[in-house]
PDB file of C-alpha atoms in Angstrom:
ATOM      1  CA  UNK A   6      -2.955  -8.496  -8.465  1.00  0.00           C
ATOM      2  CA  UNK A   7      -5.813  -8.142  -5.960  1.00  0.00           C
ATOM      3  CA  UNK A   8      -8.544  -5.994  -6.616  1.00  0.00           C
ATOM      4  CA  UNK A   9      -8.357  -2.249  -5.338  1.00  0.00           C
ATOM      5  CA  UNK A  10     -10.527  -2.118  -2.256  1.00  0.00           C
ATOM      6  CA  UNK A  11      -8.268  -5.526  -1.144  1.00  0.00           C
ATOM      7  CA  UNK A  12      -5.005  -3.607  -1.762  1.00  0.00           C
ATOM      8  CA  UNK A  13      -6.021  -0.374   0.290  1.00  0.00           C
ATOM      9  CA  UNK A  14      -8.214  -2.241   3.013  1.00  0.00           C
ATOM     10  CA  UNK A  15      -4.720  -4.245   3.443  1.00  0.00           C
ATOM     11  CA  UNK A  16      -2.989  -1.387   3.917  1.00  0.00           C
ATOM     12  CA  UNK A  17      -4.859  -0.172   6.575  1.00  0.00           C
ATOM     13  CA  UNK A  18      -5.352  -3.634   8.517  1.00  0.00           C
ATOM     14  CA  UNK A  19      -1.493  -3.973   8.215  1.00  0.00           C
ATOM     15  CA  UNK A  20      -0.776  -0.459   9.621  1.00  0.00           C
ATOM     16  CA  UNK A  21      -3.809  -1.113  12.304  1.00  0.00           C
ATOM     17  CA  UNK A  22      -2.128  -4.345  13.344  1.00  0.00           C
ATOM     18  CA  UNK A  23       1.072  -3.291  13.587  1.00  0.00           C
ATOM     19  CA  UNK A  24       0.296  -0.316  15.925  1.00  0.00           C
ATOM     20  CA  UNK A  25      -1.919  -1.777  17.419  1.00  0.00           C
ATOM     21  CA  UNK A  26       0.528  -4.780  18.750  1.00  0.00           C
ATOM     22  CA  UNK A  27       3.575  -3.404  18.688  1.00  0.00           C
ATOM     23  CA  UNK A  28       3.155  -1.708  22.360  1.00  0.00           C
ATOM     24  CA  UNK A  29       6.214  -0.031  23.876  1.00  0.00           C
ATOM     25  CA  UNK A  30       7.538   1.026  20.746  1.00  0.00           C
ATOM     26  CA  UNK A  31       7.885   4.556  19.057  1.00  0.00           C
ATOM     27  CA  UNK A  32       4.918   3.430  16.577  1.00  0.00           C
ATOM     28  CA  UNK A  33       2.874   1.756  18.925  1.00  0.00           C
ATOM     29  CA  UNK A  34       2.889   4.893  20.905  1.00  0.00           C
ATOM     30  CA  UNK A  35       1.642   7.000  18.559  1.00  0.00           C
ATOM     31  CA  UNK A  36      -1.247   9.693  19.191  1.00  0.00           C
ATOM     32  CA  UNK A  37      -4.284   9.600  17.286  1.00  0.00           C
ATOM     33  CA  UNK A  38      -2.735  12.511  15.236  1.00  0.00           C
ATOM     34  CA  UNK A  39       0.000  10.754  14.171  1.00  0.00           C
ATOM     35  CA  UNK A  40      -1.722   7.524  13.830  1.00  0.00           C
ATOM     36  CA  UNK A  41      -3.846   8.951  11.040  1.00  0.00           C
ATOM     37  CA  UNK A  42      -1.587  10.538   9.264  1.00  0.00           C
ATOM     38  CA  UNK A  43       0.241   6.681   9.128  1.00  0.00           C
ATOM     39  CA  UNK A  44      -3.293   5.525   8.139  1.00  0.00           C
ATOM     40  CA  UNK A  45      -3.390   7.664   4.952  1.00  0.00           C
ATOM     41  CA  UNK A  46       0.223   6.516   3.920  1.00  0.00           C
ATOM     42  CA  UNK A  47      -0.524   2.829   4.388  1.00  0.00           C
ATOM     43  CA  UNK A  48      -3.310   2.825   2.680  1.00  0.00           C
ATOM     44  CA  UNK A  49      -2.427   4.649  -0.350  1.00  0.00           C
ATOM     45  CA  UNK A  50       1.323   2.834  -0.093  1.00  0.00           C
ATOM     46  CA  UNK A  51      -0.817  -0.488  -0.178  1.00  0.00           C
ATOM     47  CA  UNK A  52      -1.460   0.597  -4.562  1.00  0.00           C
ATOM     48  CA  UNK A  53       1.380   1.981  -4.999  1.00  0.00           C
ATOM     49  CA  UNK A  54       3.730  -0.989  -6.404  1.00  0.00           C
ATOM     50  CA  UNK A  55       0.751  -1.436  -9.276  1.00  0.00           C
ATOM     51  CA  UNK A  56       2.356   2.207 -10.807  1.00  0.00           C
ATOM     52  CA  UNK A  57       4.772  -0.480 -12.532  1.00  0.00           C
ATOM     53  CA  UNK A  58       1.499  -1.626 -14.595  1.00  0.00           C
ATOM     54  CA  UNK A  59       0.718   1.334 -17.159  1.00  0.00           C
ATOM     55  CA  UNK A  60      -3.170  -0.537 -17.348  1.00  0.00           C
ATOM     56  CA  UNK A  61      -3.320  -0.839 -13.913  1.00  0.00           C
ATOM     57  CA  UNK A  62      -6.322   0.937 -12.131  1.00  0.00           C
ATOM     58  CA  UNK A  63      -4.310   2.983 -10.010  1.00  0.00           C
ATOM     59  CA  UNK A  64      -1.940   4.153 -12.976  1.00  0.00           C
ATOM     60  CA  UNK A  65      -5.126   6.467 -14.048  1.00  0.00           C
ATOM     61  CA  UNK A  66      -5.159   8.366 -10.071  1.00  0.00           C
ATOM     62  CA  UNK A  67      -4.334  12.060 -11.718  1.00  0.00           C
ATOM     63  CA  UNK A  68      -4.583  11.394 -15.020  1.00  0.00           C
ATOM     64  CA  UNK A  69      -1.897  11.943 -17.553  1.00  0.00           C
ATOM     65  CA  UNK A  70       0.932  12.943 -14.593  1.00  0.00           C
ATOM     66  CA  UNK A  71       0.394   9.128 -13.180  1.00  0.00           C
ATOM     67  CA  UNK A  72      -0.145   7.165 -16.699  1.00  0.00           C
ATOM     68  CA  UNK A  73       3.121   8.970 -17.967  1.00  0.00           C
ATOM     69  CA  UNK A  74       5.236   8.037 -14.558  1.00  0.00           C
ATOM     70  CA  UNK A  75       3.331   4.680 -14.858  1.00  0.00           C
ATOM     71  CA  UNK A  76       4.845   4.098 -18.236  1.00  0.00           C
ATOM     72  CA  UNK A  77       8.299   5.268 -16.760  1.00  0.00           C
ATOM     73  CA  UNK A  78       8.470   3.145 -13.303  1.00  0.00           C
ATOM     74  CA  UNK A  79       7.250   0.123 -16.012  1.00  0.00           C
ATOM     75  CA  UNK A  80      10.628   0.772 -18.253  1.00  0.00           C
ATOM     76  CA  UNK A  81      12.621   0.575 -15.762  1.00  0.00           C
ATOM     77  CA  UNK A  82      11.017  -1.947 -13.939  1.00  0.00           C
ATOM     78  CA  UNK A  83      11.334  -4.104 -17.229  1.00  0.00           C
ATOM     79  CA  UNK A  84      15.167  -3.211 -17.789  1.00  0.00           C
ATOM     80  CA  UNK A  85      16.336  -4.130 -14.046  1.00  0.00           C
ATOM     81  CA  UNK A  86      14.466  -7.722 -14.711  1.00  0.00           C
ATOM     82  CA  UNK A  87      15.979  -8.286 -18.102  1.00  0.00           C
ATOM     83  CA  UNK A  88      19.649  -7.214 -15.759  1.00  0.00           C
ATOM     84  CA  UNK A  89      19.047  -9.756 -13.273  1.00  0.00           C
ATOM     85  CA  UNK A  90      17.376 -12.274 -14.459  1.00  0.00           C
ATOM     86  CA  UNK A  91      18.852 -16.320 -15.096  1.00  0.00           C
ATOM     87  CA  UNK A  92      18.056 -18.555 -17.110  1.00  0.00           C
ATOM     88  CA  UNK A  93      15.609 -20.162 -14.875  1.00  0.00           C
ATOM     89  CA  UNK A  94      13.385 -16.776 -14.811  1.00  0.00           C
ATOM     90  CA  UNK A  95      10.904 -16.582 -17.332  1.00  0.00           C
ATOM     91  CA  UNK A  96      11.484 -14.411 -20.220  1.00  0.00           C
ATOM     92  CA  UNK A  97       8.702 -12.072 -19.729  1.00  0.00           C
ATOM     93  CA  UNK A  98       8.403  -8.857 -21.309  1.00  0.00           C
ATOM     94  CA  UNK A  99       7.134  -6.186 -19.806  1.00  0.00           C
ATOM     95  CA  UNK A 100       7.835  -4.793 -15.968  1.00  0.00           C
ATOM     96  CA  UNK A 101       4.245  -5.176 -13.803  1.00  0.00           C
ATOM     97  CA  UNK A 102       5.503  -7.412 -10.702  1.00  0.00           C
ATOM     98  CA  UNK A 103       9.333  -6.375 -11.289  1.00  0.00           C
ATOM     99  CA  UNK A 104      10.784  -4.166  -8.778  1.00  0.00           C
ATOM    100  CA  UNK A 105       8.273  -2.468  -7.355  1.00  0.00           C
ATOM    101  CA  UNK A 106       6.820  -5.800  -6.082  1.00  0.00           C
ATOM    102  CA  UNK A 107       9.723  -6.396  -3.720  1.00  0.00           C
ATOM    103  CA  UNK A 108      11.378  -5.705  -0.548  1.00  0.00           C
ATOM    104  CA  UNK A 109      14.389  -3.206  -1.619  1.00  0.00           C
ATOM    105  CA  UNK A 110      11.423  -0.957  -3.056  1.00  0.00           C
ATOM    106  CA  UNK A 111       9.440  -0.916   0.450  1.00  0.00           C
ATOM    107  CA  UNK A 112      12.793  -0.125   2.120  1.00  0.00           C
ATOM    108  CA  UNK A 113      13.401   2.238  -0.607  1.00  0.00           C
ATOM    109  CA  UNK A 114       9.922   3.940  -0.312  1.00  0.00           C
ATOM    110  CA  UNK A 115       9.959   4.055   3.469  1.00  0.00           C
ATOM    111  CA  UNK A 116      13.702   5.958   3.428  1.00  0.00           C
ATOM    112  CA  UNK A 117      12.975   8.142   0.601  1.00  0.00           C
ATOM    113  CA  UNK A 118       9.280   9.030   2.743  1.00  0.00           C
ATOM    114  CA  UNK A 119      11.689   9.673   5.651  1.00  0.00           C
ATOM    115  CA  UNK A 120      14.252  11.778   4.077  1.00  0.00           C
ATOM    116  CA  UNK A 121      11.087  13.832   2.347  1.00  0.00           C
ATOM    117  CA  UNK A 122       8.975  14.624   5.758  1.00  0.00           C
ATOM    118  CA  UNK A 123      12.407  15.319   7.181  1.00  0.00           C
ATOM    119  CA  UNK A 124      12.818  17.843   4.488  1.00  0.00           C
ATOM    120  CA  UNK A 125       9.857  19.939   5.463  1.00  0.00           C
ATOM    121  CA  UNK A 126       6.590  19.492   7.005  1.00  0.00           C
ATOM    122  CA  UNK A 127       5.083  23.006   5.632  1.00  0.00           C
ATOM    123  CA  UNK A 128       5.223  21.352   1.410  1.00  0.00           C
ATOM    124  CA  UNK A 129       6.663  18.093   1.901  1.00  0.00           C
ATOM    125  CA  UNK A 130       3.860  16.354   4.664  1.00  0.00           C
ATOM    126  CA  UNK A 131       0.920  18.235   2.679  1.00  0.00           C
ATOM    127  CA  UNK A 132       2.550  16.522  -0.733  1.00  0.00           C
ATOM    128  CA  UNK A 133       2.955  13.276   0.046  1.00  0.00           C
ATOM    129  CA  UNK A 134      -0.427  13.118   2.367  1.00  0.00           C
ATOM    130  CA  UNK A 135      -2.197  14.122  -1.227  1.00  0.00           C
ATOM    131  CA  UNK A 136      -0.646  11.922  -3.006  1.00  0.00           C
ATOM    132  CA  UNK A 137      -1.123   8.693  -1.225  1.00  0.00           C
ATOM    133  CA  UNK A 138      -4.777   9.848  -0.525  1.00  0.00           C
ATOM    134  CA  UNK A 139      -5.127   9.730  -4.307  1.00  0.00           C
ATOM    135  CA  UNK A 140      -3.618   6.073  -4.715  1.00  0.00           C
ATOM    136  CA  UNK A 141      -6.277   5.593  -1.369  1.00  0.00           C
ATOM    137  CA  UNK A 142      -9.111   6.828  -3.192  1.00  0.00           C
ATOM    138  CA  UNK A 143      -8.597   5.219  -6.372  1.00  0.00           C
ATOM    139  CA  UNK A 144      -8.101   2.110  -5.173  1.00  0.00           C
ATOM    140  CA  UNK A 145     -11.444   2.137  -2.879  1.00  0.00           C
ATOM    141  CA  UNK A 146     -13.738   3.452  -5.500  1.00  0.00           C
ATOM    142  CA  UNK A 147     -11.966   1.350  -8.368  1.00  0.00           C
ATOM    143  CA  UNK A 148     -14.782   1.529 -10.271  1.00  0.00           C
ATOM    144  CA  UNK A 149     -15.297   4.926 -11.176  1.00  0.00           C
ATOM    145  CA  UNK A 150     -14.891   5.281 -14.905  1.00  0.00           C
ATOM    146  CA  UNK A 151     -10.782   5.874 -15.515  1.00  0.00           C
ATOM    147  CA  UNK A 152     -11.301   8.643 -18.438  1.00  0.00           C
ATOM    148  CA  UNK A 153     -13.535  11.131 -16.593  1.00  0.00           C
ATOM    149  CA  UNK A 154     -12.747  10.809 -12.613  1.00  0.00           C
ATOM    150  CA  UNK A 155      -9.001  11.993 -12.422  1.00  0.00           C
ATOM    151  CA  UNK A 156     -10.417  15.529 -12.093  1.00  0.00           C
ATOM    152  CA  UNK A 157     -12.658  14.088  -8.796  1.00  0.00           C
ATOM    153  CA  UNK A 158     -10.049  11.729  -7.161  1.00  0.00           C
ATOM    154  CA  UNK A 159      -7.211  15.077  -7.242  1.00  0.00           C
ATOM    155  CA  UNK A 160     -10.567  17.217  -5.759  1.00  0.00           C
ATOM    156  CA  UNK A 161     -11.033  14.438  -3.184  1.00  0.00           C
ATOM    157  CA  UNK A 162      -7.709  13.935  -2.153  1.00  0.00           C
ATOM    158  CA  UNK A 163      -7.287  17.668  -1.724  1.00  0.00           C
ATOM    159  CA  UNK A 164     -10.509  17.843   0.969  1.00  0.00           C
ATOM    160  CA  UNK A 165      -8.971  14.901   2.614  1.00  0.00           C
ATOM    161  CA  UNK A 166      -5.625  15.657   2.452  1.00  0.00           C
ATOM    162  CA  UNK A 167      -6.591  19.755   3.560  1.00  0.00           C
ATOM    163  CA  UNK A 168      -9.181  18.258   6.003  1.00  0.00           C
ATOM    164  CA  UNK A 169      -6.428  15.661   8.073  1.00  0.00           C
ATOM    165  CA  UNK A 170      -3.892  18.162   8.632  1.00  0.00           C
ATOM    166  CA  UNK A 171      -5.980  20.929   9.492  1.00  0.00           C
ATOM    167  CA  UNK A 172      -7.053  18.412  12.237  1.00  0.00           C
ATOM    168  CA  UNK A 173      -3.612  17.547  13.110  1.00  0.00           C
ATOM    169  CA  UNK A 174      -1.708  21.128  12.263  1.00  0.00           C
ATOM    170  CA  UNK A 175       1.320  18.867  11.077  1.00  0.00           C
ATOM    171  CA  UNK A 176       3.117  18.662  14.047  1.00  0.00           C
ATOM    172  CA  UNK A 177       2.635  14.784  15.372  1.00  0.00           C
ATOM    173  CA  UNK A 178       3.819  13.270  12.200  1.00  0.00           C
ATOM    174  CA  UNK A 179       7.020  11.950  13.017  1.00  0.00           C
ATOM    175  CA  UNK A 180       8.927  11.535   9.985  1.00  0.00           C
ATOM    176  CA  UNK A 181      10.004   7.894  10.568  1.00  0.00           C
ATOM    177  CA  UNK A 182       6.430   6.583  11.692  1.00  0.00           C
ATOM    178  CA  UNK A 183       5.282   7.973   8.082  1.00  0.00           C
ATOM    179  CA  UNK A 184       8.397   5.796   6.499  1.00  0.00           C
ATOM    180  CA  UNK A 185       7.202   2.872   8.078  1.00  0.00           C
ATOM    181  CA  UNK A 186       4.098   3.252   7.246  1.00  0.00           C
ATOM    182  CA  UNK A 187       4.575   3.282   3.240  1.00  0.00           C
ATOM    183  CA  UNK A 188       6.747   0.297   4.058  1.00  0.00           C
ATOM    184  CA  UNK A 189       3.782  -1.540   5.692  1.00  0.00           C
ATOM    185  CA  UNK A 190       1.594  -0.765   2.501  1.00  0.00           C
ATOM    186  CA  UNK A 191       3.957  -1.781   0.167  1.00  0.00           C
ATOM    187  CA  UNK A 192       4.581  -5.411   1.879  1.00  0.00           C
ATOM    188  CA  UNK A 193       0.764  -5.473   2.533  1.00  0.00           C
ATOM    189  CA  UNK A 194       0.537  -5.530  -1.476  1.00  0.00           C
ATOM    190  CA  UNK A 195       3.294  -8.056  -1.778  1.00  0.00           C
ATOM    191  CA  UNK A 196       1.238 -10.697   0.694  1.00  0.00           C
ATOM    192  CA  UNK A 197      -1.950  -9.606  -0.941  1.00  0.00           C
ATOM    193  CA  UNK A 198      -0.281 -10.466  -4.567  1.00  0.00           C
ATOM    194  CA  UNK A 199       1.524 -13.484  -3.093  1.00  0.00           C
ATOM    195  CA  UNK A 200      -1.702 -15.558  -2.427  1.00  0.00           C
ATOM    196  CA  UNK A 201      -3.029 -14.818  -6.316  1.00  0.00           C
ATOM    197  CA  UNK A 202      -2.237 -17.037  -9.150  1.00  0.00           C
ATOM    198  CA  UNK A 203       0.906 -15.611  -9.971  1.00  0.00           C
ATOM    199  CA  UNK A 204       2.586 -15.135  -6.321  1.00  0.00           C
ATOM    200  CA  UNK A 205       5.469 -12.145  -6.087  1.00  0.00           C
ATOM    201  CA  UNK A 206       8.501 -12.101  -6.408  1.00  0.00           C
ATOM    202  CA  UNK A 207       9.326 -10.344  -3.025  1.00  0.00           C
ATOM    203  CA  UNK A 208      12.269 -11.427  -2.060  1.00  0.00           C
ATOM    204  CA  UNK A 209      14.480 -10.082  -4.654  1.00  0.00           C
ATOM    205  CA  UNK A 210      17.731 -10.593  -5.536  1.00  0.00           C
ATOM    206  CA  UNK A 211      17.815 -13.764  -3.153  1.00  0.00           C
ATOM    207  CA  UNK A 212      17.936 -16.567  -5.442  1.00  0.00           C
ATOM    208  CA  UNK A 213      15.483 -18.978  -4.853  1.00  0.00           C
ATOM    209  CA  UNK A 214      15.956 -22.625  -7.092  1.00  0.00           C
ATOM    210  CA  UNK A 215      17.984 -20.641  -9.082  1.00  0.00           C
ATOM    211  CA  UNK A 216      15.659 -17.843  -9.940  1.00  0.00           C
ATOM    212  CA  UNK A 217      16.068 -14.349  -8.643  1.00  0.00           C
ATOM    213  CA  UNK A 218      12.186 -13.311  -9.311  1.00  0.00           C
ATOM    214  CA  UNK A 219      11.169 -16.103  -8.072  1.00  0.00           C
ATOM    215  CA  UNK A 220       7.709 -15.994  -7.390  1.00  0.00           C
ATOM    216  CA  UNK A 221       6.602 -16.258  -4.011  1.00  0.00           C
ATOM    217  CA  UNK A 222       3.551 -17.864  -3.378  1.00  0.00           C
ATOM    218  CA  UNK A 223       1.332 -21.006  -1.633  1.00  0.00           C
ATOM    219  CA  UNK A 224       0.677 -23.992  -2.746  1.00  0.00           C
ATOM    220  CA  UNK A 225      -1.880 -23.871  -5.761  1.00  0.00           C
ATOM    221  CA  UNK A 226      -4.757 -24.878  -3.470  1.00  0.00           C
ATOM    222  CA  UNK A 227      -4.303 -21.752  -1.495  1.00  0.00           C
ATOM    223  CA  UNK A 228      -3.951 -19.156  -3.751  1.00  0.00           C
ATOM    224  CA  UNK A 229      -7.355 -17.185  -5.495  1.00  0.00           C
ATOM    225  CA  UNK A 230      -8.451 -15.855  -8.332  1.00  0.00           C
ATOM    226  CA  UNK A 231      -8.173 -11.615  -9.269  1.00  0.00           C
ATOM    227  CA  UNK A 232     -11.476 -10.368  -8.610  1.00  0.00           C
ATOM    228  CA  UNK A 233     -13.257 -13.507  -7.977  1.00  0.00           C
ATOM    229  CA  UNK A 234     -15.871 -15.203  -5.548  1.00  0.00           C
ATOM    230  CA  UNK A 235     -12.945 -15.883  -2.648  1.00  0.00           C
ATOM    231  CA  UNK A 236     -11.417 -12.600  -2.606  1.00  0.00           C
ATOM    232  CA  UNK A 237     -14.749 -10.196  -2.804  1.00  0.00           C
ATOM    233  CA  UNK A 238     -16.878 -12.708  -0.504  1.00  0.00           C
ATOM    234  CA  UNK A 239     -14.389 -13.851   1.796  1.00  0.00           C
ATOM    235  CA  UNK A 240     -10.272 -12.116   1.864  1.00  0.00           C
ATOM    236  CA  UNK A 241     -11.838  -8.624   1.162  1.00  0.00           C
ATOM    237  CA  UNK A 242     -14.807  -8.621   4.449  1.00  0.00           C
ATOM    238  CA  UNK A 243     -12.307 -10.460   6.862  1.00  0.00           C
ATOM    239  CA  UNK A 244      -9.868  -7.310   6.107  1.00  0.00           C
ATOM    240  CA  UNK A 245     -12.042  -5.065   6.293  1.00  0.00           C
ATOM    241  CA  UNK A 246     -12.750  -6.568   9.456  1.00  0.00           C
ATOM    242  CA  UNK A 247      -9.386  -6.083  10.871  1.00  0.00           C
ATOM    243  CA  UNK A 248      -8.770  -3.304   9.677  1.00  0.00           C
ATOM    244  CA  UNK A 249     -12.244  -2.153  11.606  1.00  0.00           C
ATOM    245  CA  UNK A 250     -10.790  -4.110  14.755  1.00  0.00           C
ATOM    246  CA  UNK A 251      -7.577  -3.126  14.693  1.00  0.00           C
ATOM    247  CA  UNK A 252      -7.672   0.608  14.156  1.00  0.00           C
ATOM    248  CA  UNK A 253     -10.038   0.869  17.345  1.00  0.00           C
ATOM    249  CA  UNK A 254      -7.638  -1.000  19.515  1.00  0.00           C
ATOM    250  CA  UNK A 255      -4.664   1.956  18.269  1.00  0.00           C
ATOM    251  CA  UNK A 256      -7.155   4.485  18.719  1.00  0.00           C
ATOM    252  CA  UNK A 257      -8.337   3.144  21.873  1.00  0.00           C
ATOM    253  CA  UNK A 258      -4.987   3.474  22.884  1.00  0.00           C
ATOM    254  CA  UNK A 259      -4.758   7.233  22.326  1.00  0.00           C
ATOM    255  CA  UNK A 260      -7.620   7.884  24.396  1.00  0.00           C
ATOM    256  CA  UNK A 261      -9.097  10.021  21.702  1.00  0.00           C
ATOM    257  CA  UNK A 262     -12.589   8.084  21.111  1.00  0.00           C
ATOM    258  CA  UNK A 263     -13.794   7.906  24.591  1.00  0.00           C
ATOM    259  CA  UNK A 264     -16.602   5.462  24.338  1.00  0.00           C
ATOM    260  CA  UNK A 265     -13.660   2.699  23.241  1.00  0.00           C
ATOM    261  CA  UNK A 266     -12.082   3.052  26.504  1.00  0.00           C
ATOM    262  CA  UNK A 267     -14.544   0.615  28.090  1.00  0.00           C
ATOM    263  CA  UNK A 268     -14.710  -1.972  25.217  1.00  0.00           C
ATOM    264  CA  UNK A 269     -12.594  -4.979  25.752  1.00  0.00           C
ATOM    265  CA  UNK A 270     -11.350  -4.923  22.270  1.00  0.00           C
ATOM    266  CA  UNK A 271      -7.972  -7.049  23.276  1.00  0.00           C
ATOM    267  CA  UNK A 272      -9.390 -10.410  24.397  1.00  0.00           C
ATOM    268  CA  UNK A 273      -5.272 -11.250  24.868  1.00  0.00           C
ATOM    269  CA  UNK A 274      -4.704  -9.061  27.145  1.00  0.00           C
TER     270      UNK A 274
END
């Protein structure tokens, strides 16, 4: 997997770029309201297929509550490989890039966000804005010490989550825009794990040379190390980067940051 601020700094840059191009369409005509609210999903959405790895970073967000559902999402992710598997796949044990590291999962996430924001925006917005602000935080500030900071990430993601929708009183989050936008994070993941030694295995159940977790992946030459030189000095700035870029262009948009009006921050248009 790539490292925590990757994930979430993917997540945003994905959900930036797409709302940011995608002009004349529902999403890309989001207002600023909205567009945050997207912004939170995406990037917490961008950890969340690493809940299928109980010693994963983000599995530790809120403590016992995500290590046990960790454990659970890993079960089953193991049991649906060991289903579908051939004889080609490898006979792995365990579940970390199963199910949650493919496509039906982002679909499933961004239906199952729908249906939930469509349920209510009074419980159901406030939920799932504090619990992807969580998977956000944890994933930014990896580094904070897994045994003592679940207490400060669920305080955190509280103020932030209390903090954006005072600002945007719930009522521009359009329940479909926030289903795509856990959809973007998830596939963000999948690219971000797909240029790492081990690819992902995305495109399940296609079967690809006779494997149906096939891993999905560059050549060798292109792929980088967990954690090393390429990804901190190089994949983890230039996202961070776009992310930067792109976010201002969707704001810039809205016509809520006024100064950004008279940037040229679209050099193709």
């Amino acid at each position: 997997m790539s490292t925590g601020p990757t994930h979430a700094m993917s997540g945003l840059a994905a959900w930036a770029g797409v709302t940011a191009l995608a002009t004349g369409s529902a999403v890309g005509n989001l207002s600023a309201k909205g567009w945050l609210v997207g912004a939170v999903l995406a990037t917490g959405a961008a950890l969340l297929p690493d809940l299928d790895h109980p010693e994963s970073t983000v599995s530790s967000t809120f403590g016992p509550v995500t290590a046990a559902a960790s454990k659970l999402i890993n079960a089953i992710s193991h049991g649906v490989y060991r289903l579908t598997r051939t004889k080609r796949d490898s006979n792995r044990d365990g579940g970390h890039r199963g199910l949650t590291h493919t496509l039906v999962f982002a679909v499933l996430a961004a239906v199952v966000t729908t249906a939930t924001v469509q349920t209510s925006r009074s419980w159901a917005l406030p939920l799932l804005m504090f619990f992807f602000c969580g998977l956000a935080v944890r994933g930014i500030l990896h580094k904070w010490s897994p045994r003592h900071d679940a207490l400060w990430i669920t305080g955190t993601s509280l103020l932030l989550t209390y903090a954006c929708l005072k600002w945007t009183d719930q009522t521009d989050a359009d329940a479909a825009a926030c289903g795509v936008a856990v959809g973007i994070g998830c596939i963000a993941h999948y690219f971000g794990d797909a240029i790492t030694e081990q690819g992902c295995p995305m495109l399940w159940p296609v079967p690809i040379a006779w494997k149906t977790w096939y891993p999905v992946a560059p050549p060798k030459i292109m792929r980088m190390r967990t954690g090393g030189k390429v990804e901190m000095a190089v994949v983890g700035p230039i996202l961070t980067v776009v992310a930067v870029w792109m976010s201002a262009i969707a704001l810039q948009r809205t016509g809520v940051v006024p100064f950004l009006e008279h940037i040229p921050l679209t050099p193709w248009a």
